[in-house]
Coordinates of C-alpha atoms and ligand atoms in Angstrom, one line a residue:
M164 CA -15.8 34.9 11.0
S165 CA -13.4 37.0 8.9
Q166 CA -13.2 36.4 5.1
M167 CA -10.9 33.5 4.3
K168 CA -7.9 34.1 2.0
E169 CA -7.7 32.2 -1.2
L170 CA -6.3 28.7 -0.7
S171 CA -2.5 28.6 -1.0
I172 CA -0.4 25.4 -0.9
P173 CA 3.4 25.5 -0.3
S174 CA 5.6 23.7 -2.7
R175 CA 6.8 20.4 -1.4
I176 CA 8.8 17.3 -2.4
L177 CA 7.1 14.4 -0.7
M178 CA 9.7 11.9 0.3
G179 CA 8.0 10.4 3.3
P180 CA 6.1 7.1 3.6
G181 CA 3.1 8.6 1.6
P182 CA 1.4 10.4 0.2
S183 CA 3.8 10.7 -2.7
D184 CA 4.1 13.4 -5.3
V185 CA 1.6 13.2 -8.1
A186 CA 2.4 13.8 -11.8
P187 CA 1.0 16.9 -13.3
A188 CA -1.1 14.9 -15.7
V189 CA -2.8 13.1 -12.8
L190 CA -3.6 16.5 -11.1
Q191 CA -5.0 17.7 -14.4
A192 CA -7.2 14.6 -14.8
M193 CA -8.9 15.6 -11.5
A194 CA -9.8 19.0 -12.9
Y195 CA -12.1 17.6 -15.6
P196 CA -15.9 18.2 -15.2
L197 CA -17.8 15.6 -13.2
L198 CA -19.8 12.8 -14.9
G199 CA -22.7 11.0 -13.3
H200 CA -21.8 7.7 -11.7
L201 CA -23.9 5.8 -14.3
D202 CA -23.0 7.9 -17.3
P203 CA -21.8 5.6 -20.1
A204 CA -18.6 7.7 -20.3
F205 CA -17.9 7.1 -16.6
L206 CA -18.7 3.4 -17.0
T207 CA -15.9 3.2 -19.6
I208 CA -13.5 4.8 -17.2
M209 CA -14.5 2.2 -14.5
N210 CA -13.7 -0.5 -17.1
D211 CA -10.4 1.1 -17.9
N212 CA -9.5 1.2 -14.2
M213 CA -10.4 -2.4 -13.7
E214 CA -8.4 -3.5 -16.7
Q215 CA -5.3 -1.5 -15.8
L216 CA -5.4 -2.6 -12.2
R217 CA -5.4 -6.2 -13.3
V218 CA -2.2 -5.6 -15.2
V219 CA -0.5 -3.8 -12.3
F220 CA -1.6 -6.4 -9.8
G221 CA -0.4 -9.2 -12.2
T222 CA -3.8 -11.0 -12.2
K223 CA -6.6 -12.1 -14.3
N224 CA -9.1 -11.9 -11.4
R225 CA -12.4 -10.6 -12.5
L226 CA -13.1 -9.2 -9.1
T227 CA -10.6 -6.3 -9.2
V228 CA -11.9 -2.9 -8.2
P229 CA -10.8 0.3 -6.5
M230 CA -12.7 0.6 -3.2
S231 CA -13.7 4.1 -2.0
G232 CA -11.4 5.1 0.8
T233 CA -7.6 5.0 1.5
G234 CA -5.4 1.9 1.9
S235 CA -7.0 1.1 5.3
A236 CA -10.3 0.7 3.5
G237 CA -8.6 -1.9 1.4
M238 CA -7.5 -3.6 4.6
E239 CA -11.0 -3.5 6.0
T240 CA -12.4 -4.8 2.7
A241 CA -10.1 -7.8 2.8
M242 CA -10.8 -8.6 6.4
A243 CA -14.6 -7.9 6.5
N244 CA -15.3 -9.9 3.4
V245 CA -13.0 -12.9 4.2
L246 CA -13.8 -13.2 7.9
E247 CA -17.0 -14.2 9.6
P248 CA -17.5 -14.1 13.4
G249 CA -15.7 -17.1 15.0
D250 CA -13.3 -17.6 12.1
S251 CA -9.5 -17.9 12.8
I252 CA -6.8 -16.1 11.0
I253 CA -3.0 -16.1 11.3
I254 CA -1.4 -12.6 10.9
G255 CA 2.3 -11.8 10.6
V256 CA 3.2 -8.8 12.7
C257 CA 6.5 -7.0 12.5
G258 CA 5.4 -3.4 12.4
V259 CA 2.4 -1.0 12.5
F260 CA 0.5 -2.3 9.6
G261 CA 0.5 -5.9 10.7
Q262 CA -0.7 -4.6 14.1
R263 CA -3.5 -2.7 12.3
M264 CA -4.6 -5.9 10.5
V265 CA -4.9 -7.6 13.8
D266 CA -7.1 -4.9 15.1
V267 CA -9.3 -4.9 12.0
A268 CA -9.6 -8.7 12.0
Q269 CA -10.6 -8.7 15.7
R270 CA -13.3 -6.1 15.0
C271 CA -14.7 -8.6 12.4
G272 CA -15.2 -11.1 15.2
A273 CA -12.3 -13.3 14.2
T274 CA -9.8 -15.2 16.5
V275 CA -6.4 -13.9 15.6
H276 CA -3.2 -15.9 16.0
V277 CA -0.3 -13.4 15.9
V278 CA 3.0 -14.5 14.5
E279 CA 5.6 -11.9 15.5
A280 CA 9.1 -10.9 14.3
P281 CA 11.2 -8.1 15.7
W282 CA 10.7 -4.7 14.0
G283 CA 13.2 -4.4 11.1
E284 CA 13.0 -8.1 10.3
E285 CA 10.6 -10.2 8.2
I286 CA 8.2 -13.0 9.2
R287 CA 9.9 -16.4 8.5
A288 CA 8.0 -19.1 6.7
D289 CA 8.8 -21.7 9.5
Q290 CA 7.1 -19.4 12.0
I291 CA 3.9 -19.5 9.9
R292 CA 4.3 -23.3 9.5
E293 CA 4.5 -23.7 13.3
A294 CA 1.4 -21.5 13.8
L295 CA -0.6 -23.5 11.2
D296 CA 0.4 -26.8 12.8
K297 CA -0.5 -25.5 16.3
N298 CA -3.8 -23.7 15.6
G299 CA -5.5 -26.1 13.3
P300 CA -7.7 -25.0 10.4
V301 CA -7.7 -21.3 9.9
K302 CA -9.6 -19.2 7.3
A303 CA -6.6 -17.2 6.2
V304 CA -3.0 -16.3 6.6
A305 CA -2.2 -12.6 6.1
V306 CA 1.1 -10.7 5.8
V307 CA 2.2 -7.2 4.8
H308 CA 4.3 -7.2 1.7
A309 CA 6.0 -3.9 2.2
E310 CA 6.0 -2.9 5.9
T311 CA 6.1 0.8 5.7
S312 CA 6.8 1.4 9.4
T313 CA 10.1 -0.6 9.2
G314 CA 11.2 -0.7 5.5
V315 CA 11.1 -4.6 5.3
W316 CA 10.3 -6.4 2.1
Q317 CA 8.4 -9.5 3.2
P318 CA 9.0 -12.6 1.0
L319 CA 5.7 -14.2 0.0
A320 CA 6.1 -17.4 -2.0
E321 CA 6.8 -19.9 0.8
I322 CA 4.1 -18.5 3.1
G323 CA 1.5 -18.6 0.4
R324 CA 2.4 -22.2 -0.3
L325 CA 2.0 -23.1 3.4
A326 CA -1.3 -21.3 3.6
H327 CA -2.7 -23.3 0.7
E328 CA -1.3 -26.6 2.0
H329 CA -3.5 -26.0 5.1
G330 CA -6.5 -24.9 3.1
A331 CA -6.3 -21.2 4.1
L332 CA -6.6 -18.2 1.9
F333 CA -3.5 -16.1 1.4
V334 CA -4.1 -12.4 2.1
V335 CA -1.5 -9.8 1.3
D336 CA -1.3 -6.0 2.1
A337 CA 0.3 -4.5 -1.0
V338 CA -0.4 -0.8 -0.1
T339 CA 3.3 0.3 -0.4
S340 CA 4.5 -2.5 -2.7
L341 CA 2.1 -2.1 -5.7
G342 CA 3.9 -0.2 -8.5
G343 CA 7.2 -0.2 -6.5
I344 CA 8.2 -3.9 -6.4
P345 CA 6.6 -6.9 -8.2
V346 CA 3.4 -8.1 -6.5
D347 CA 2.5 -10.7 -9.1
V348 CA -0.8 -11.7 -7.5
D349 CA -1.4 -14.8 -9.8
A350 CA 2.2 -16.0 -9.9
N351 CA 2.5 -15.6 -6.1
E352 CA -0.8 -17.4 -5.6
I353 CA -2.3 -14.5 -3.6
D354 CA -6.0 -15.0 -3.0
V355 CA -6.8 -11.6 -1.7
C356 CA -4.7 -8.5 -2.2
Y357 CA -5.3 -4.8 -1.5
S358 CA -3.5 -1.6 -2.0
G359 CA -3.8 2.2 -1.9
T360 CA -3.4 5.0 -4.5
Q361 CA -1.1 7.4 -2.7
K362 CA 2.1 5.3 -2.4
C363 CA 3.8 3.9 -5.5
I364 CA 0.7 4.4 -7.7
S365 CA 1.1 8.1 -7.2
A366 CA -2.5 9.3 -7.3
P367 CA -3.9 11.3 -4.4
P368 CA -5.2 9.3 -1.4
G369 CA -8.8 8.2 -1.7
L370 CA -9.1 4.8 -3.5
A371 CA -8.0 1.3 -2.4
P372 CA -7.6 -1.2 -5.2
V373 CA -8.5 -4.7 -4.2
T374 CA -8.4 -8.0 -6.0
F375 CA -10.1 -11.4 -5.0
N376 CA -9.4 -14.5 -7.0
E377 CA -12.1 -17.1 -7.9
K378 CA -11.5 -19.1 -4.7
A379 CA -11.9 -16.0 -2.5
A380 CA -15.0 -14.9 -4.5
D381 CA -16.5 -18.4 -4.1
M382 CA -16.0 -18.2 -0.4
L383 CA -17.6 -14.8 -0.4
R384 CA -20.7 -16.2 -2.1
N385 CA -20.9 -19.0 0.4
R386 CA -20.8 -16.8 3.5
K387 CA -23.3 -17.7 6.3
T388 CA -23.4 -14.2 7.6
K389 CA -23.7 -10.8 6.0
V390 CA -20.4 -8.8 5.6
Q391 CA -20.4 -6.6 8.7
S392 CA -19.7 -3.5 6.7
W393 CA -22.4 -2.3 4.4
Y394 CA -20.1 0.2 2.7
L395 CA -17.3 -2.3 1.9
D396 CA -19.5 -5.4 1.1
L397 CA -17.8 -6.6 -2.1
G398 CA -20.9 -8.6 -3.2
M399 CA -22.8 -5.3 -3.5
I400 CA -19.8 -3.4 -4.9
Q401 CA -19.5 -6.0 -7.6
S402 CA -23.1 -5.4 -8.7
Y403 CA -22.1 -1.8 -9.5
W404 CA -18.6 -2.5 -11.0
G405 CA -19.8 -5.6 -12.8
S406 CA -22.3 -5.9 -15.7
E407 CA -25.4 -5.1 -13.6
R408 CA -24.3 -1.5 -12.9
L409 CA -26.6 -1.3 -9.9
Y410 CA -26.2 1.8 -7.8
H411 CA -24.6 1.1 -4.4
H412 CA -22.9 4.3 -3.4
T413 CA -21.7 7.2 -5.5
A414 CA -18.2 6.4 -6.9
P415 CA -15.6 9.0 -6.2
I416 CA -15.7 10.3 -9.8
S417 CA -12.6 12.6 -9.9
M418 CA -10.5 10.1 -8.0
N419 CA -11.2 7.5 -10.7
Y420 CA -10.1 10.0 -13.3
A421 CA -6.8 10.4 -11.4
L422 CA -6.4 6.7 -10.9
R423 CA -6.9 6.1 -14.6
E424 CA -4.2 8.5 -15.5
A425 CA -1.8 7.4 -12.8
L426 CA -2.1 3.7 -13.9
R427 CA -1.8 4.8 -17.6
L428 CA 1.5 6.5 -16.8
I429 CA 2.8 3.4 -15.1
L430 CA 1.9 1.2 -18.0
E431 CA 3.2 3.7 -20.5
E432 CA 6.6 3.6 -18.7
G433 CA 6.2 -0.2 -18.4
L434 CA 5.6 -2.0 -15.1
E435 CA 9.0 -3.6 -15.2
N436 CA 10.8 -0.3 -16.0
C437 CA 8.9 1.3 -13.1
H438 CA 10.1 -1.4 -10.7
K439 CA 13.6 -1.0 -12.1
R440 CA 13.5 2.7 -11.5
H441 CA 12.5 2.1 -7.8
E442 CA 15.3 -0.4 -7.5
T443 CA 18.0 1.8 -9.0
M444 CA 17.0 5.0 -7.2
G445 CA 16.5 3.2 -3.9
R446 CA 20.0 1.7 -4.2
A447 CA 21.5 5.1 -5.0
L448 CA 19.8 6.7 -2.0
Q449 CA 20.9 3.9 0.3
D450 CA 24.5 4.0 -1.0
G451 CA 24.5 7.7 -0.5
L452 CA 23.3 7.5 3.1
E453 CA 25.9 4.9 3.9
A454 CA 28.6 7.0 2.3
M455 CA 27.6 9.8 4.7
G456 CA 28.3 7.5 7.6
L457 CA 24.7 6.7 8.4
T458 CA 23.5 3.1 9.0
L459 CA 20.5 1.5 7.5
T460 CA 17.9 -0.1 9.7
V461 CA 17.1 -3.2 7.6
R462 CA 19.6 -5.8 6.3
E463 CA 20.1 -5.8 2.6
E464 CA 18.3 -9.1 1.7
V465 CA 14.9 -7.8 2.9
R466 CA 15.4 -4.1 2.4
L467 CA 12.7 -2.3 0.3
P468 CA 14.0 0.0 -2.4
Q469 CA 11.0 2.4 -2.3
L470 CA 11.0 3.0 1.4
T471 CA 14.4 3.4 3.1
T472 CA 14.7 3.4 6.9
V473 CA 17.9 4.9 8.3
N474 CA 19.0 5.0 12.0
I475 CA 19.1 8.5 13.4
L476 CA 22.7 9.5 14.2
A477 CA 23.4 9.7 18.0
G478 CA 23.1 13.3 19.0
A479 CA 21.0 14.4 16.0
D480 CA 17.7 16.1 16.9
D481 CA 15.0 14.1 15.0
A482 CA 12.3 16.7 14.9
A483 CA 14.7 19.6 14.2
V484 CA 16.2 17.8 11.2
R485 CA 12.8 17.1 9.7
T486 CA 11.6 20.6 10.4
Q487 CA 14.7 22.0 8.7
L488 CA 14.3 19.7 5.7
L489 CA 10.7 21.0 5.3
E490 CA 11.4 24.6 5.9
D491 CA 14.7 25.1 4.1
F492 CA 14.3 22.6 1.3
G493 CA 10.6 21.9 1.1
I494 CA 11.3 18.1 1.6
E495 CA 9.1 15.9 3.7
I496 CA 10.5 12.7 5.1
G497 CA 8.9 10.5 7.8
G498 CA 9.8 9.9 11.4
G499 CA 9.7 6.5 13.2
L500 CA 6.4 5.0 14.3
G501 CA 5.8 2.9 17.4
V502 CA 9.0 1.0 18.6
F503 CA 11.0 3.1 16.1
K504 CA 9.7 6.5 17.2
G505 CA 12.7 8.9 17.6
K506 CA 15.1 6.1 16.4
I507 CA 14.8 6.1 12.6
W508 CA 13.9 8.3 9.6
R509 CA 11.7 6.9 6.8
I510 CA 12.6 8.1 3.3
G511 CA 10.2 7.3 0.5
L512 CA 10.9 7.2 -3.2
L513 CA 7.4 6.3 -4.1
G514 CA 6.1 6.5 -7.6
H515 CA 6.4 10.0 -9.0
S516 CA 8.7 11.0 -6.1
C517 CA 11.2 8.4 -7.2
Q518 CA 13.5 10.6 -9.3
A519 CA 17.3 11.0 -9.4
K520 CA 17.0 14.7 -8.7
N521 CA 15.1 14.0 -5.5
V522 CA 17.8 11.5 -4.4
V523 CA 20.6 14.1 -4.9
L524 CA 18.7 16.9 -3.3
L525 CA 17.7 14.9 -0.2
L526 CA 21.3 13.6 0.3
S527 CA 22.9 17.1 0.0
A528 CA 20.1 18.7 2.1
L529 CA 20.5 16.1 4.9
E530 CA 24.3 16.4 4.8
N531 CA 24.0 20.2 5.1
I532 CA 21.7 20.0 8.0
L533 CA 23.6 17.3 9.9
K534 CA 26.8 19.2 9.5
K535 CA 25.2 22.4 10.9
Q536 CA 23.9 20.4 13.9
G537 CA 27.5 19.1 14.3
Ligands
PLP230 C1 -0.1 3.4 4.2 C2 -0.4 2.0 4.5 C3 -1.7 1.5 4.9 C4 -2.8 2.4 5.2 O1 -3.1 3.2 4.1 P1 -3.9 4.6 4.4 O2 -4.0 5.1 3.0 O3 -3.1 5.4 5.2 O4 -5.2 4.3 4.9 C5 -1.8 0.1 5.1 N1 -0.8 -0.7 4.9 C6 0.5 -0.3 4.6 C7 1.6 -1.3 4.4 C8 0.7 1.1 4.4 O5 1.9 1.5 4.0

């Protein structure tokens, strides 16, 4: 093998569905020397992260920790710890991430009742009510708060209320919502919630914050079977993150530095201001796209500000436009997934990527490219 050249990374503006750009301070945090995973200085950082995550999640839940792994590890943590073989769960599916939840829940040995809505629309509460009435007692009802494959903002309150009326836990995927739009775990009576670091939290991919309330933690303690995943078993994870400080697996040290700094930046800005920024920039981008004659995929009432989906103009070459954005302007946006492949673009204004200069640059770059393509 010939000698490798030194690592060189091209300059990019990340405006796809994740990962998002990361603030310089967060990158710097990762360059600090490593600490041992039981070093008192690292234990303090773990406490800082749990404390800051509670604020960002809007919860007092004691069991609030960043799991090792990306957002999907958060999803597996939720499903593997909530579900035992033979349990039933209702899952709302109107995009890729709802589908992924179904797959994960089935792998946990659960019977899954799927409630579907067309892509680009939200799950309606009356659909959940019908499924609850029809399928008898279920362990949980799960929905995706911000469906990144479609750009839909799923309303939560009514579905949570219905789940609780039927004695089910309310499980919410907040991977793309946390930090971008209000999640308010306690106010929305969410029992189990998980997220990821590389969307609106704007740290590199690698940790999955999760939070379980007391009811969910009780259920965890009263399980009849072991959690099928050793790595994601929250009972054991809690023994490390809680007061016992029992070794389970080595915490991703540098990632926890990054998360601490990323959360600190959000709280320094103020969580509400951070949401406001996403709302304002998202609106500006969406207005700009419409002014160019493009049509948005999702109707306004349930449209996310941080992840905009736009219909690809008839005659425009999907792949060529995205390649040109990357090569000529250094901008990454996302293509469509699944049903929407080749039909939409997905433009993210997630966390640190959510800046006025990025909105202006993207709009003019896109206009420039589309004009050239005729
Ligand atoms: C990105 C995403 C995930 C998966 O996260 P990974 O970090 O890619 O594992 C899950 N749910 C939603 C809604 C997402 O946007």
